[in-house]
Amino acid sequence: MKTLQKKLLLLLLILPISMFAQNTLKGVVLDSGSQQPLPGVNILVKGTSNGTTTDFDGNFTLNNLKKNDILILKYIGFKEVTYTYTGQDNVTITMTEDLQQLQDIVVIGYGTVKKEDATGSVSTVTEKNFVKGPVVAADQMIQGKVAGVQITNGGGAPGEGATIRIRQGSSLSGNNDPLFVIDGVPVAADNTGGRNPLASINQNDIESVTVLKDASATAIYGSRASNGVIIITTKKGKSGEMKINYSGNVSYSSIAKKVDVLSGDQLRSYVNTYGNTNQQALLGTANTNWQEEIYRDAIGTDHNISLSGGSDNITYRASAGFTDMDGILKEDNFTRATTSASVVGNFFNEHLKIEANNKTSSMRNNYSERSAIGSSLAFDPTQNIYNSDGSYFEWNQQLASRNPVALINQSHNYGTAFRSLGNIQAEYKLHFFPDLKAVANFGYDYTTGRSYGGYGYDSNYYYTNASAEYDYTNDSKNRLMDLYLNYHKDIDAIKGSVELTAGYNYQNFDYINNGGYSVNIAGVESVTPATKTGYNLQSYFARGIFNFYDKYVLTATIRRDGTSRFAPEYRWSNFPSAALAWKIDKEKFLENVSSISSLKLRIGWGITGQQDIGKLYPSLPTYLSSDNQAQYQIGDTFYTTVRPQAYNSNLKWEQTETRNIGLDFGLIKNRITGSIDLYEKRTKDLIAYVPNPAFYGFSNYDYYNIGKTKNQGIEMALEAVVVSTDDWNFTVGGNMTLQNSKVTGLIDGAPDFGISTGGITGGIDNQVQRIQVDYAPNAYYVYEQAYDSNGQPIDGVFVDRNGDGQITTDDRYFYKKPQADVYYGFYTNLSYKNWDLAMSWRGSWGNYNYYNVDSNLGWSNQILIRDTDLGNATTEVLDTNFSYSGSERYLSDYYIRDASFIRMDNLTIAYNFKNFLGSKANARLSLAGQNLILITDYKGIDPEVNGGIDNTIYPRPRMYTFGLNVNF
């Protein structure tokens, strides 16, 4: 009996210890369908911060468990799983793919919707589909990835800005850039002290980029959405143990193509043949390749580290990055340091959600002297870089080209920019009315920049120019407040739901500019007085989303916008939209068609606005004050003078009306997905910068609402999972856009009125493009070149198109346009076990450039214009030997060249390591190439030219990159 009592006592002592024992669970997580392991599954013990993630093989180890602990497993694209721990040592857990049709969440203005419920034309690119390789800005990550979006880099400098056009833009003289919204904050796309404003956001912090294209999707942003909206969502932390990620790369860049100009020997032969004795006497004995002297092979590095994690209620993510990239133009350099922090908290049983985000960047640019690019083509190659005394060789002629090496080494141009961008957003789901949510979002975007530099004392330019040094500063503040209510209710009677959103938006912009330049006169310095400007936008908006029987979705929005940039009577305008989606696959007549996974028809209409035309107060009377060097003296006192500025008090909003019809589809269990969209955009009251009447006293030009345009297009996108097995996966995808645009109205009663645009180098005030009714905006307006029987252009001879026996401006005609008829992108992703290979291609057809390099440098006067100096020419002069100096030659259609192309943007091969270096870390090593292949008949160094006028652009380099990505 005593023995039994001792045993019972021992059991009672052990029992509480075992209840509190901390155990370890090992397991594997599998896809329930394929039975393949799932890497990266988040596993969290409910109510704690104890958690882990599965490795590459789906394995996990979780410590410090107690019996009856509840494990929560989350994985993108799969249903959430809860698992109760009962004391076992090993377990296999399966997760089921979420088979509800297209449950992806799409970010829209002031909210999100399921992709299957989206009624507008919306495209989202996520991290897995971003352009691979070294990019430093968000625009480069989606280049060629979205139908209807054309992105053209401004040049090949590191951090170079890009021109982004969504469905061709809508304005003639105004801003055609889309609205950028970063974590709920609409930001200005202007540039302060840096190359590219989007380069201030670390690309490694971006989770997704969503493009809103038609007015039914963009009208919720009203006045700023005529050119589409790009919504950038940054990465947030996920619940579980802390994760650390490092990503870095080293890149090598080299020039891909040079301009064909005469060598030293070719120039000597040309001058000895066509030049006079004075010019022949100027020839040197060198064979200097000036392009080789200014370009270099460049190295770049990029390093980023992030950490993230959290509990059920609070998650966090923080990151830091540093980029240092040399340009292929000597002395060119771009450096950037970035930080980001994000905290998301859920409180009161998830009734209150507070999110805080902050991103900072500090950029420094060393701008090499870009005029050296043109000088490297035009400077005499028979001369040495240096004189015998070590000084730079220069011609003693003010109009002569400058020594390109001297331009780079003797000029110093810098830009710095600091940016802080962030927001605090609170969402409160009412306890007594949980279907109603109140949201307050306060955002800011502060930027300060400085541009400074000049020419050294050893530069000839220093002594021949009054303003040899400069220093300018710019500060901008963008403050935002959004206050809105959101109501969502599932309604059984219609087997659907209703979602209503209504609110108020306020955004204020302040700008301060200051600076000046030194003057090479003893004791004299010019300082531009500081200027402070600003404006604000106020808006009221509402949206309703009505889902009937999970088949029909109706979205309607209205936004009323006001801007301080217009006169009071024109400040406010209304911007409505409506769209309907029909989920055809949910109808009974398709329910047994297994090959159709999803099928949705979309129809949309809406009106959006534009008030951003560059000038802040185009419709308000303002005065310009004189600087210190232009004061008026009365007696011994100097007075600041002021003069009135031109304005148009009747200026009002541009308005763009858009119609869209689209079809989204998925076939064979969504292994093939795609969309087709047809759109038409009609813009009226276009704000154009046009000549004033002769009797107008303020200015020669001013802004007026005079224009109308029509843009039409067809967009197609397709992706197919060709192979999907245990070891092999192969996906191909692509998009294509067909587009057409024309001006449909300018000044009533003046059908031949046109606006000259497209300034070129060469001649005096020559402009080669024109805006006129019935033609594409900025179409080329040129003379028709005459040719001989061999097809060679005849020097100085042009076609008399109107038959009046003489060549006048009336003989100019419209010929081709800079906009492409078709542009496209396609990509492939191939993986085999741990290896993967990705390619991205992009191209266009039907776009033409004016080749200003040949028109300016491809004729004899470029070499033999004076007896005091010699220049150099492109090899074009050997074919044509043009010598005619009239403006007709510069404006000849001979220089309009087909710029269609196909380019391999990126090729990446990578290997994925599991248990990297014996640890639990996963790693990825990659080798990438950019701009590897360019197929084109275009003669210039690159067919992609903003605006269609090719004049010594900064060459895009060919780049190779070695990268490492490690997850701990």
Coordinates of C-alpha atoms in Angstrom, one line a residue, residues 89 221 248 264 749 772 774 867:
D89 CA 7.7 15.1 -32.5
Y221 CA -8.2 60.5 -58.3
G248 CA 23.7 42.8 -53.5
G264 CA 41.9 61.5 -88.5
G749 CA -12.5 78.7 -88.0
Q772 CA -2.1 70.6 -86.4
D774 CA -6.0 65.8 -88.4
D867 CA 39.6 79.4 -92.0

